[in-house]
Amino acid sequence: MTDTIRPRVLIVFGGRSSEHVISCATAAGILRAIDRTRWDVLPLGITEDGEWVRVDDDPTLFEFRDGHGQHIHAGSTRVALTPGAGSLVELTYDRDPADSQARVVSVGDLGRVDVVLPLLHGPYGEDGTIQGLFEMANVAYVGCGVTSSAISMDKHLTKTVLASAGINVGRWELVTRRQWETEADRVLLRLESLGFPVFVKPCRAGSSIGITKVDSAEELPTAIKEAQNHDPRVIVEAGIVGREIECGVLAGRPGNERPTWREATAPLGEITVPEGEFYDYELKYVDAEAVGLLCPANLPAEAEERIRRLALEAFEALECEGLARVDFFYNDESGDVIINEVNTMPGFTPISMYPQMWAVAGVDYPTLLSELLDEALARPKGLR
């Protein structure tokens, strides 16, 4: 631990992905709610160019305002995490560090880090990249490890692993850049076999960015191009009729006994959207008033138990740690339950579904944060 009584928490947010502003909004909620009597907090922002900078500990700087998110900006300083030691240093340059002539004029010691709370959504944060850096630095961190983060971030790999575990994930097709460039006609035939509508998505993105609902074959090339603006790997999913149900999973402290589904999962939440629409970026963050968030969801007891058990099974099949939100489709008539995706760093503002589900279970927002940090500190470092 550090010299202070309270463990030092490095809160990392922003990042290089298209979800930069969502990450900032998540950080605003956590900076406001984290228990300062238990944790010594140091906020660190990552710009969209990947520069690490120390930022003010002021949540109002990072909130959505008038439907617009906030961005991290860099000046003449940069922060680095030292390998092996888990210490932070701040480098001050004599000019813009991007200038090849820039020179370091001073180095400041920001002290050691006890645990990192990485609030990065999408690539270069939720996909195992920064988790690998924390592993190299020998510092504890909240959330999944390198392999689990990488697999869970890639929708195709997630579905492949879950399907191999016998979990229903619906029908889908992967489109790589090479396939699209060299055999587009064959790709289109594969996609048309899914039927319509389909949903064309970047394989490694979230917050519904770059997603298009496609109702005919003629619309596929444009939708694929839009998805490729965010990721060269594209996944195309068959449309599924069902209610959108979400389940929060909280791993708890490392121990010898497997937690029960009642202990590890929260009461379910449900998302409802206007007729004929899907839960896209606009509805999530701009026109959120049009969306219904029901928690707890009104489901038969048998269906709720089945979904919560499946959420824990998916969490374990992907070897997740810490937390995840597992998203499902539930069909009232058939009783079918299909997993849509697994989010290893779900939205975490006070009004996000993940904290709301745990609030219904009696775990308030500050307590939930402390539980995640305590779990990360108790987890062994290195290979496990």
mmCIF file of C-alpha atoms in Angstrom:
data_model
loop_
_atom_site.group_PDB
_atom_site.id
_atom_site.type_symbol
_atom_site.label_atom_id
_atom_site.label_comp_id
_atom_site.label_asym_id
_atom_site.label_seq_id
_atom_site.Cartn_x
_atom_site.Cartn_y
_atom_site.Cartn_z
ATOM 1 C CA MET A 1 0.000 0.000 0.000
ATOM 2 C CA THR A 2 1.009 3.650 -0.267
ATOM 3 C CA ASP A 3 2.112 5.795 2.659
ATOM 4 C CA THR A 4 -1.444 7.065 3.130
ATOM 5 C CA ILE A 5 -3.995 5.120 5.149
ATOM 6 C CA ARG A 6 -6.343 4.981 2.186
ATOM 7 C CA PRO A 7 -5.414 2.801 -0.817
ATOM 8 C CA ARG A 8 -4.470 4.890 -3.878
ATOM 9 C CA VAL A 9 -6.902 4.498 -6.781
ATOM 10 C CA LEU A 10 -5.893 5.565 -10.275
ATOM 11 C CA ILE A 11 -9.078 6.295 -12.228
ATOM 12 C CA VAL A 12 -8.294 6.063 -15.945
ATOM 13 C CA PHE A 13 -10.759 7.293 -18.562
ATOM 14 C CA GLY A 14 -11.175 8.839 -22.000
ATOM 15 C CA GLY A 15 -9.121 6.742 -24.385
ATOM 16 C CA ARG A 16 -8.571 6.223 -28.103
ATOM 17 C CA SER A 17 -11.841 4.525 -29.015
ATOM 18 C CA SER A 18 -15.015 6.024 -30.466
ATOM 19 C CA GLU A 19 -16.490 5.725 -26.960
ATOM 20 C CA HIS A 20 -14.173 8.409 -25.556
ATOM 21 C CA VAL A 21 -16.967 10.725 -24.411
ATOM 22 C CA ILE A 22 -18.926 7.822 -22.889
ATOM 23 C CA SER A 23 -15.887 6.925 -20.820
ATOM 24 C CA CYS A 24 -15.634 10.514 -19.600
ATOM 25 C CA ALA A 25 -19.292 10.475 -18.562
ATOM 26 C CA THR A 26 -18.737 7.225 -16.663
ATOM 27 C CA ALA A 27 -15.778 8.802 -14.869
ATOM 28 C CA ALA A 28 -17.876 11.832 -13.893
ATOM 29 C CA GLY A 29 -20.348 9.594 -12.085
ATOM 30 C CA ILE A 30 -17.639 7.671 -10.278
ATOM 31 C CA LEU A 31 -15.622 10.744 -9.263
ATOM 32 C CA ARG A 32 -18.774 12.117 -7.700
ATOM 33 C CA ALA A 33 -19.776 8.939 -5.883
ATOM 34 C CA ILE A 34 -16.579 7.173 -4.785
ATOM 35 C CA ASP A 35 -16.113 7.010 -1.015
ATOM 36 C CA ARG A 36 -13.278 9.464 -0.354
ATOM 37 C CA THR A 37 -12.986 8.291 3.254
ATOM 38 C CA ARG A 38 -11.880 4.872 1.942
ATOM 39 C CA TRP A 39 -9.992 5.713 -1.238
ATOM 40 C CA ASP A 40 -7.296 8.219 -2.218
ATOM 41 C CA VAL A 41 -8.286 9.169 -5.776
ATOM 42 C CA LEU A 42 -6.050 10.274 -8.649
ATOM 43 C CA PRO A 43 -7.846 10.904 -11.998
ATOM 44 C CA LEU A 44 -5.906 10.299 -15.208
ATOM 45 C CA GLY A 45 -7.245 11.086 -18.671
ATOM 46 C CA ILE A 46 -6.209 9.531 -21.967
ATOM 47 C CA THR A 47 -6.692 11.710 -25.038
ATOM 48 C CA GLU A 48 -8.060 10.414 -28.322
ATOM 49 C CA ASP A 49 -4.437 10.318 -29.532
ATOM 50 C CA GLY A 50 -3.436 8.068 -26.628
ATOM 51 C CA GLU A 51 -1.647 10.687 -24.507
ATOM 52 C CA TRP A 52 -1.794 10.216 -20.724
ATOM 53 C CA VAL A 53 -2.393 13.388 -18.726
ATOM 54 C CA ARG A 54 -3.325 14.284 -15.172
ATOM 55 C CA VAL A 55 -6.737 15.958 -15.045
ATOM 56 C CA ASP A 56 -8.671 17.920 -12.445
ATOM 57 C CA ASP A 57 -10.648 15.942 -9.897
ATOM 58 C CA ASP A 58 -13.883 17.661 -10.948
ATOM 59 C CA PRO A 59 -16.760 15.519 -12.274
ATOM 60 C CA THR A 60 -18.536 18.497 -13.856
ATOM 61 C CA LEU A 61 -15.734 18.687 -16.447
ATOM 62 C CA PHE A 62 -16.577 15.271 -17.882
ATOM 63 C CA GLU A 63 -20.387 15.026 -17.887
ATOM 64 C CA PHE A 64 -22.674 15.033 -20.891
ATOM 65 C CA ARG A 65 -24.085 18.535 -21.402
ATOM 66 C CA ASP A 66 -26.900 19.364 -23.819
ATOM 67 C CA GLY A 67 -26.477 15.977 -25.486
ATOM 68 C CA HIS A 68 -22.735 16.456 -26.035
ATOM 69 C CA GLY A 69 -19.893 14.566 -24.383
ATOM 70 C CA GLN A 70 -16.578 15.932 -23.157
ATOM 71 C CA HIS A 71 -13.018 15.258 -24.318
ATOM 72 C CA ILE A 72 -9.615 14.934 -22.665
ATOM 73 C CA HIS A 73 -7.068 17.501 -23.851
ATOM 74 C CA ALA A 74 -3.301 17.490 -23.336
ATOM 75 C CA GLY A 75 -0.897 20.336 -22.634
ATOM 76 C CA SER A 76 2.866 20.219 -22.117
ATOM 77 C CA THR A 77 2.860 17.366 -19.563
ATOM 78 C CA ARG A 78 2.471 13.615 -19.872
ATOM 79 C CA VAL A 79 2.052 10.861 -17.258
ATOM 80 C CA ALA A 80 3.745 7.451 -17.436
ATOM 81 C CA LEU A 81 3.264 4.253 -15.415
ATOM 82 C CA THR A 82 6.621 2.672 -14.635
ATOM 83 C CA PRO A 83 7.021 -1.043 -15.494
ATOM 84 C CA GLY A 84 7.290 -3.442 -12.573
ATOM 85 C CA ALA A 85 7.003 -0.803 -9.859
ATOM 86 C CA GLY A 86 3.481 0.537 -10.382
ATOM 87 C CA SER A 87 4.622 4.118 -9.836
ATOM 88 C CA LEU A 88 3.551 7.227 -11.726
ATOM 89 C CA VAL A 89 5.784 9.984 -13.046
ATOM 90 C CA GLU A 90 4.761 13.232 -14.710
ATOM 91 C CA LEU A 91 6.994 14.554 -17.486
ATOM 92 C CA THR A 92 7.015 18.265 -18.365
ATOM 93 C CA TYR A 93 8.234 19.256 -21.847
ATOM 94 C CA ASP A 94 9.560 22.554 -23.129
ATOM 95 C CA ARG A 95 6.966 22.512 -25.945
ATOM 96 C CA ASP A 96 4.286 20.300 -27.438
ATOM 97 C CA PRO A 97 5.582 16.745 -26.885
ATOM 98 C CA ALA A 98 4.424 15.847 -30.399
ATOM 99 C CA ASP A 99 7.195 18.103 -31.703
ATOM 100 C CA SER A 100 10.252 15.991 -32.507
ATOM 101 C CA GLN A 101 12.413 18.698 -30.947
ATOM 102 C CA ALA A 102 10.569 18.618 -27.609
ATOM 103 C CA ARG A 103 12.695 17.888 -24.554
ATOM 104 C CA VAL A 104 11.788 16.874 -21.014
ATOM 105 C CA VAL A 105 12.614 19.730 -18.640
ATOM 106 C CA SER A 106 11.384 18.203 -15.372
ATOM 107 C CA VAL A 107 10.101 14.941 -13.906
ATOM 108 C CA GLY A 108 7.636 14.805 -11.030
ATOM 109 C CA ASP A 109 7.007 11.791 -8.805
ATOM 110 C CA LEU A 110 3.261 11.138 -8.451
ATOM 111 C CA GLY A 111 3.773 8.146 -6.157
ATOM 112 C CA ARG A 112 2.716 4.517 -6.276
ATOM 113 C CA VAL A 113 -0.647 3.153 -7.347
ATOM 114 C CA ASP A 114 -2.413 0.483 -5.302
ATOM 115 C CA VAL A 115 -5.243 -0.272 -7.719
ATOM 116 C CA VAL A 116 -6.436 0.997 -11.103
ATOM 117 C CA LEU A 117 -10.074 1.538 -12.040
ATOM 118 C CA PRO A 118 -9.976 1.529 -15.863
ATOM 119 C CA LEU A 119 -13.171 3.167 -17.137
ATOM 120 C CA LEU A 120 -12.230 2.788 -20.785
ATOM 121 C CA HIS A 121 -14.877 1.521 -23.181
ATOM 122 C CA GLY A 122 -14.000 -0.140 -26.471
ATOM 123 C CA PRO A 123 -10.618 -0.766 -28.148
ATOM 124 C CA TYR A 124 -7.380 0.266 -26.409
ATOM 125 C CA GLY A 125 -9.008 -0.043 -23.015
ATOM 126 C CA GLU A 126 -11.654 -2.728 -22.704
ATOM 127 C CA ASP A 127 -9.944 -5.169 -25.061
ATOM 128 C CA GLY A 128 -6.972 -6.401 -23.028
ATOM 129 C CA THR A 129 -4.448 -3.831 -24.248
ATOM 130 C CA ILE A 130 -4.300 -1.654 -21.135
ATOM 131 C CA GLN A 131 -4.834 -4.694 -18.920
ATOM 132 C CA GLY A 132 -1.567 -6.049 -20.316
ATOM 133 C CA LEU A 133 0.148 -2.794 -19.372
ATOM 134 C CA PHE A 134 -1.142 -3.088 -15.803
ATOM 135 C CA GLU A 135 0.075 -6.670 -15.656
ATOM 136 C CA MET A 136 3.537 -5.551 -16.800
ATOM 137 C CA ALA A 137 3.511 -2.757 -14.206
ATOM 138 C CA ASN A 138 2.526 -5.296 -11.502
ATOM 139 C CA VAL A 139 -0.417 -3.213 -10.327
ATOM 140 C CA ALA A 140 -3.886 -4.443 -9.369
ATOM 141 C CA TYR A 141 -6.832 -3.384 -11.521
ATOM 142 C CA VAL A 142 -10.596 -3.754 -11.608
ATOM 143 C CA GLY A 143 -12.168 -6.036 -14.193
ATOM 144 C CA CYS A 144 -11.243 -8.868 -16.518
ATOM 145 C CA GLY A 145 -7.733 -9.980 -17.370
ATOM 146 C CA VAL A 146 -5.985 -9.747 -20.729
ATOM 147 C CA THR A 147 -7.418 -12.811 -22.487
ATOM 148 C CA SER A 148 -10.950 -12.456 -21.156
ATOM 149 C CA SER A 149 -11.042 -8.754 -22.022
ATOM 150 C CA ALA A 150 -9.823 -9.411 -25.565
ATOM 151 C CA ILE A 151 -12.325 -12.193 -26.246
ATOM 152 C CA SER A 152 -15.262 -10.376 -24.651
ATOM 153 C CA MET A 153 -14.541 -7.210 -26.648
ATOM 154 C CA ASP A 154 -14.678 -9.068 -29.966
ATOM 155 C CA LYS A 155 -18.322 -9.980 -30.627
ATOM 156 C CA HIS A 156 -17.396 -12.806 -33.003
ATOM 157 C CA LEU A 157 -14.999 -14.411 -30.512
ATOM 158 C CA THR A 158 -17.481 -13.935 -27.666
ATOM 159 C CA LYS A 159 -20.180 -15.772 -29.592
ATOM 160 C CA THR A 160 -17.728 -18.485 -30.662
ATOM 161 C CA VAL A 161 -16.688 -19.222 -27.073
ATOM 162 C CA LEU A 162 -20.226 -19.081 -25.681
ATOM 163 C CA ALA A 163 -21.603 -21.254 -28.466
ATOM 164 C CA SER A 164 -18.904 -23.850 -27.745
ATOM 165 C CA ALA A 165 -20.121 -23.830 -24.123
ATOM 166 C CA GLY A 166 -23.631 -24.669 -25.320
ATOM 167 C CA ILE A 167 -25.079 -21.188 -24.823
ATOM 168 C CA ASN A 168 -27.492 -19.837 -27.438
ATOM 169 C CA VAL A 169 -26.100 -16.686 -29.080
ATOM 170 C CA GLY A 170 -28.233 -16.549 -32.227
ATOM 171 C CA ARG A 171 -26.975 -16.664 -35.802
ATOM 172 C CA TRP A 172 -24.189 -14.441 -37.096
ATOM 173 C CA GLU A 173 -21.488 -14.050 -39.724
ATOM 174 C CA LEU A 174 -18.051 -12.438 -39.502
ATOM 175 C CA VAL A 175 -16.779 -10.168 -42.287
ATOM 176 C CA THR A 176 -13.069 -9.363 -42.289
ATOM 177 C CA ARG A 177 -11.492 -6.610 -44.336
ATOM 178 C CA ARG A 178 -9.718 -9.132 -46.574
ATOM 179 C CA GLN A 179 -12.946 -11.048 -47.221
ATOM 180 C CA TRP A 180 -14.817 -7.893 -48.146
ATOM 181 C CA GLU A 181 -12.051 -6.663 -50.446
ATOM 182 C CA THR A 182 -11.447 -9.964 -52.257
ATOM 183 C CA GLU A 183 -14.738 -11.889 -52.209
ATOM 184 C CA ALA A 184 -17.560 -9.434 -51.606
ATOM 185 C CA ASP A 185 -20.059 -11.440 -53.679
ATOM 186 C CA ARG A 186 -19.512 -14.574 -51.589
ATOM 187 C CA VAL A 187 -19.742 -12.501 -48.400
ATOM 188 C CA LEU A 188 -23.084 -11.053 -49.479
ATOM 189 C CA LEU A 189 -24.450 -14.545 -50.164
ATOM 190 C CA ARG A 190 -23.459 -15.612 -46.646
ATOM 191 C CA LEU A 191 -25.114 -12.563 -45.137
ATOM 192 C CA GLU A 192 -28.319 -12.939 -47.144
ATOM 193 C CA SER A 193 -28.662 -16.475 -45.778
ATOM 194 C CA LEU A 194 -29.285 -14.926 -42.340
ATOM 195 C CA GLY A 195 -32.546 -13.411 -43.601
ATOM 196 C CA PHE A 196 -33.676 -9.873 -42.900
ATOM 197 C CA PRO A 197 -33.528 -7.755 -40.916
ATOM 198 C CA VAL A 198 -29.921 -8.072 -39.824
ATOM 199 C CA PHE A 199 -27.781 -5.834 -37.666
ATOM 200 C CA VAL A 200 -24.373 -4.837 -39.028
ATOM 201 C CA LYS A 201 -21.915 -3.919 -36.282
ATOM 202 C CA PRO A 202 -18.257 -3.115 -35.712
ATOM 203 C CA CYS A 203 -16.890 -6.271 -34.121
ATOM 204 C CA ARG A 204 -14.976 -4.447 -31.370
ATOM 205 C CA ALA A 205 -17.011 -1.378 -30.485
ATOM 206 C CA GLY A 206 -19.786 -0.529 -28.068
ATOM 207 C CA SER A 207 -22.382 2.096 -27.166
ATOM 208 C CA SER A 208 -24.187 1.132 -30.411
ATOM 209 C CA ILE A 209 -21.681 3.171 -32.414
ATOM 210 C CA GLY A 210 -21.493 2.251 -36.108
ATOM 211 C CA ILE A 211 -24.493 -0.115 -36.001
ATOM 212 C CA THR A 212 -27.011 -0.249 -38.846
ATOM 213 C CA LYS A 213 -30.272 -2.150 -39.030
ATOM 214 C CA VAL A 214 -30.507 -3.572 -42.562
ATOM 215 C CA ASP A 215 -33.780 -4.653 -44.156
ATOM 216 C CA SER A 216 -32.582 -5.657 -47.638
ATOM 217 C CA ALA A 217 -29.518 -6.954 -49.478
ATOM 218 C CA GLU A 218 -29.074 -3.635 -51.290
ATOM 219 C CA GLU A 219 -28.381 -1.890 -47.968
ATOM 220 C CA LEU A 220 -25.603 -4.236 -46.874
ATOM 221 C CA PRO A 221 -22.583 -2.607 -48.618
ATOM 222 C CA THR A 222 -23.336 0.813 -47.116
ATOM 223 C CA ALA A 223 -23.863 -0.675 -43.664
ATOM 224 C CA ILE A 224 -20.611 -2.644 -43.873
ATOM 225 C CA LYS A 225 -18.733 0.494 -44.873
ATOM 226 C CA GLU A 226 -20.210 2.356 -41.902
ATOM 227 C CA ALA A 227 -19.171 -0.421 -39.510
ATOM 228 C CA GLN A 228 -15.680 -0.522 -41.042
ATOM 229 C CA ASN A 229 -15.281 3.169 -40.233
ATOM 230 C CA HIS A 230 -14.932 1.953 -36.641
ATOM 231 C CA ASP A 231 -13.425 -1.528 -37.013
ATOM 232 C CA PRO A 232 -12.112 -3.505 -40.014
ATOM 233 C CA ARG A 233 -13.768 -6.589 -38.491
ATOM 234 C CA VAL A 234 -17.539 -6.530 -38.900
ATOM 235 C CA ILE A 235 -20.170 -8.837 -37.438
ATOM 236 C CA VAL A 236 -23.600 -9.277 -38.989
ATOM 237 C CA GLU A 237 -26.274 -10.686 -36.698
ATOM 238 C CA ALA A 238 -29.655 -12.134 -37.613
ATOM 239 C CA GLY A 239 -32.542 -10.127 -36.219
ATOM 240 C CA ILE A 240 -34.064 -11.592 -33.047
ATOM 241 C CA VAL A 241 -37.592 -11.057 -31.766
ATOM 242 C CA GLY A 242 -37.543 -10.561 -28.022
ATOM 243 C CA ARG A 243 -37.402 -8.257 -25.064
ATOM 244 C CA GLU A 244 -34.012 -6.709 -24.261
ATOM 245 C CA ILE A 245 -33.025 -7.960 -20.813
ATOM 246 C CA GLU A 246 -29.784 -7.158 -18.980
ATOM 247 C CA CYS A 247 -28.095 -8.890 -16.066
ATOM 248 C CA GLY A 248 -25.329 -7.496 -13.876
ATOM 249 C CA VAL A 249 -22.663 -9.915 -12.639
ATOM 250 C CA LEU A 250 -20.395 -9.123 -9.675
ATOM 251 C CA ALA A 251 -17.663 -11.682 -9.028
ATOM 252 C CA GLY A 252 -17.024 -11.029 -5.349
ATOM 253 C CA ARG A 253 -13.781 -11.683 -3.512
ATOM 254 C CA PRO A 254 -11.525 -14.525 -4.651
ATOM 255 C CA GLY A 255 -12.355 -17.704 -2.751
ATOM 256 C CA ASN A 256 -12.570 -21.444 -2.991
ATOM 257 C CA GLU A 257 -16.336 -21.697 -3.338
ATOM 258 C CA ARG A 258 -18.186 -20.930 -6.551
ATOM 259 C CA PRO A 259 -20.768 -18.179 -5.906
ATOM 260 C CA THR A 260 -24.399 -19.056 -6.491
ATOM 261 C CA TRP A 261 -26.375 -17.303 -9.216
ATOM 262 C CA ARG A 262 -28.278 -15.425 -6.505
ATOM 263 C CA GLU A 263 -25.045 -14.110 -4.976
ATOM 264 C CA ALA A 264 -23.226 -13.217 -8.199
ATOM 265 C CA THR A 265 -26.060 -11.705 -10.252
ATOM 266 C CA ALA A 266 -28.424 -8.806 -9.683
ATOM 267 C CA PRO A 267 -32.175 -8.584 -10.353
ATOM 268 C CA LEU A 268 -32.714 -8.140 -14.074
ATOM 269 C CA GLY A 269 -33.300 -4.912 -15.969
ATOM 270 C CA GLU A 270 -35.237 -4.344 -19.178
ATOM 271 C CA ILE A 271 -34.826 -1.757 -21.936
ATOM 272 C CA THR A 272 -37.797 -0.649 -24.027
ATOM 273 C CA VAL A 273 -37.521 1.570 -27.100
ATOM 274 C CA PRO A 274 -40.128 3.215 -29.351
ATOM 275 C CA GLU A 275 -41.900 0.915 -31.804
ATOM 276 C CA GLY A 276 -39.772 0.106 -34.872
ATOM 277 C CA GLU A 277 -36.505 1.429 -33.413
ATOM 278 C CA PHE A 278 -33.511 -0.230 -31.774
ATOM 279 C CA TYR A 279 -31.324 0.862 -28.869
ATOM 280 C CA ASP A 280 -28.822 2.949 -30.854
ATOM 281 C CA TYR A 281 -26.405 5.714 -29.833
ATOM 282 C CA GLU A 282 -28.997 8.486 -30.181
ATOM 283 C CA LEU A 283 -31.449 6.746 -27.871
ATOM 284 C CA LYS A 284 -28.735 5.883 -25.362
ATOM 285 C CA TYR A 285 -27.153 9.304 -24.995
ATOM 286 C CA VAL A 286 -29.064 12.032 -26.885
ATOM 287 C CA ASP A 287 -32.760 11.144 -26.766
ATOM 288 C CA ALA A 288 -32.624 9.014 -23.626
ATOM 289 C CA GLU A 289 -36.055 10.232 -22.461
ATOM 290 C CA ALA A 290 -37.626 8.062 -25.174
ATOM 291 C CA VAL A 291 -36.132 4.912 -23.643
ATOM 292 C CA GLY A 292 -37.708 2.936 -20.853
ATOM 293 C CA LEU A 293 -35.393 1.405 -18.254
ATOM 294 C CA LEU A 294 -37.326 -0.980 -16.037
ATOM 295 C CA CYS A 295 -35.578 -2.443 -13.015
ATOM 296 C CA PRO A 296 -36.461 -4.993 -11.840
ATOM 297 C CA ALA A 297 -37.795 -6.424 -15.078
ATOM 298 C CA ASN A 298 -41.239 -7.975 -14.980
ATOM 299 C CA LEU A 299 -40.501 -11.606 -15.865
ATOM 300 C CA PRO A 300 -41.781 -14.973 -14.683
ATOM 301 C CA ALA A 301 -39.688 -16.277 -11.791
ATOM 302 C CA GLU A 302 -38.570 -19.278 -13.844
ATOM 303 C CA ALA A 303 -37.381 -17.068 -16.710
ATOM 304 C CA GLU A 304 -35.511 -14.726 -14.350
ATOM 305 C CA GLU A 305 -33.692 -17.606 -12.687
ATOM 306 C CA ARG A 306 -32.792 -19.117 -16.067
ATOM 307 C CA ILE A 307 -31.401 -15.808 -17.352
ATOM 308 C CA ARG A 308 -29.410 -15.116 -14.191
ATOM 309 C CA ARG A 309 -27.948 -18.626 -14.242
ATOM 310 C CA LEU A 310 -26.997 -18.176 -17.914
ATOM 311 C CA ALA A 311 -25.358 -14.822 -17.138
ATOM 312 C CA LEU A 312 -23.115 -16.480 -14.568
ATOM 313 C CA GLU A 313 -22.379 -19.364 -16.973
ATOM 314 C CA ALA A 314 -21.344 -16.883 -19.678
ATOM 315 C CA PHE A 315 -19.215 -14.934 -17.179
ATOM 316 C CA GLU A 316 -17.374 -18.113 -16.247
ATOM 317 C CA ALA A 317 -17.096 -19.451 -19.814
ATOM 318 C CA LEU A 318 -15.315 -16.234 -20.799
ATOM 319 C CA GLU A 319 -13.219 -16.383 -17.588
ATOM 320 C CA CYS A 320 -14.352 -12.905 -16.610
ATOM 321 C CA GLU A 321 -13.307 -11.252 -13.353
ATOM 322 C CA GLY A 322 -14.735 -8.405 -11.307
ATOM 323 C CA LEU A 323 -17.825 -7.366 -13.230
ATOM 324 C CA ALA A 324 -19.770 -7.705 -16.444
ATOM 325 C CA ARG A 325 -23.180 -6.895 -17.849
ATOM 326 C CA VAL A 326 -24.671 -9.691 -19.921
ATOM 327 C CA ASP A 327 -27.316 -8.630 -22.447
ATOM 328 C CA PHE A 328 -30.089 -11.014 -23.506
ATOM 329 C CA PHE A 329 -33.116 -11.320 -25.766
ATOM 330 C CA TYR A 330 -36.098 -13.036 -24.147
ATOM 331 C CA ASN A 331 -39.094 -14.209 -26.172
ATOM 332 C CA ASP A 332 -42.294 -14.338 -24.122
ATOM 333 C CA GLU A 333 -44.071 -16.738 -26.461
ATOM 334 C CA SER A 334 -41.354 -19.316 -27.036
ATOM 335 C CA GLY A 335 -39.450 -18.809 -23.803
ATOM 336 C CA ASP A 336 -36.205 -18.632 -25.809
ATOM 337 C CA VAL A 337 -33.259 -16.900 -24.128
ATOM 338 C CA ILE A 338 -30.415 -15.694 -26.370
ATOM 339 C CA ILE A 339 -27.278 -13.852 -25.274
ATOM 340 C CA ASN A 340 -26.575 -10.768 -27.359
ATOM 341 C CA GLU A 341 -23.235 -9.669 -25.885
ATOM 342 C CA VAL A 342 -21.109 -9.403 -22.750
ATOM 343 C CA ASN A 343 -19.797 -6.019 -21.591
ATOM 344 C CA THR A 344 -16.768 -6.209 -19.297
ATOM 345 C CA MET A 345 -16.835 -2.474 -18.519
ATOM 346 C CA PRO A 346 -20.511 -1.513 -18.757
ATOM 347 C CA GLY A 347 -21.802 2.014 -18.513
ATOM 348 C CA PHE A 348 -21.308 3.052 -14.910
ATOM 349 C CA THR A 349 -22.974 6.406 -14.387
ATOM 350 C CA PRO A 350 -25.451 6.507 -11.456
ATOM 351 C CA ILE A 351 -28.343 6.127 -13.930
ATOM 352 C CA SER A 352 -26.745 3.314 -15.943
ATOM 353 C CA MET A 353 -28.444 -0.055 -15.839
ATOM 354 C CA TYR A 354 -25.579 -1.915 -14.137
ATOM 355 C CA PRO A 355 -25.588 0.195 -10.925
ATOM 356 C CA GLN A 356 -29.383 0.351 -11.003
ATOM 357 C CA MET A 357 -29.661 -3.434 -11.022
ATOM 358 C CA TRP A 358 -27.343 -3.739 -8.041
ATOM 359 C CA ALA A 359 -29.204 -0.956 -6.234
ATOM 360 C CA VAL A 360 -32.345 -3.119 -6.450
ATOM 361 C CA ALA A 361 -30.277 -5.874 -4.817
ATOM 362 C CA GLY A 362 -29.458 -3.472 -1.949
ATOM 363 C CA VAL A 363 -25.944 -2.509 -3.082
ATOM 364 C CA ASP A 364 -25.723 1.272 -3.443
ATOM 365 C CA TYR A 365 -23.403 3.037 -5.888
ATOM 366 C CA PRO A 366 -20.487 3.870 -3.513
ATOM 367 C CA THR A 367 -20.641 0.390 -1.979
ATOM 368 C CA LEU A 368 -20.591 -1.204 -5.431
ATOM 369 C CA LEU A 369 -17.450 0.750 -6.332
ATOM 370 C CA SER A 370 -15.738 -0.244 -3.097
ATOM 371 C CA GLU A 371 -16.645 -3.892 -3.625
ATOM 372 C CA LEU A 372 -15.034 -3.855 -7.073
ATOM 373 C CA LEU A 373 -11.882 -2.177 -5.767
ATOM 374 C CA ASP A 374 -11.644 -4.553 -2.800
ATOM 375 C CA GLU A 375 -12.005 -7.540 -5.138
ATOM 376 C CA ALA A 376 -9.222 -6.222 -7.369
ATOM 377 C CA LEU A 377 -6.894 -5.701 -4.410
ATOM 378 C CA ALA A 378 -7.600 -9.209 -3.092
ATOM 379 C CA ARG A 379 -6.929 -10.846 -6.465
ATOM 380 C CA PRO A 380 -3.435 -12.329 -6.973
ATOM 381 C CA LYS A 381 -1.272 -10.548 -9.503
ATOM 382 C CA GLY A 382 0.275 -12.272 -12.507
ATOM 383 C CA LEU A 383 -0.890 -15.519 -14.092
ATOM 384 C CA ARG A 384 -3.921 -17.045 -12.382
#
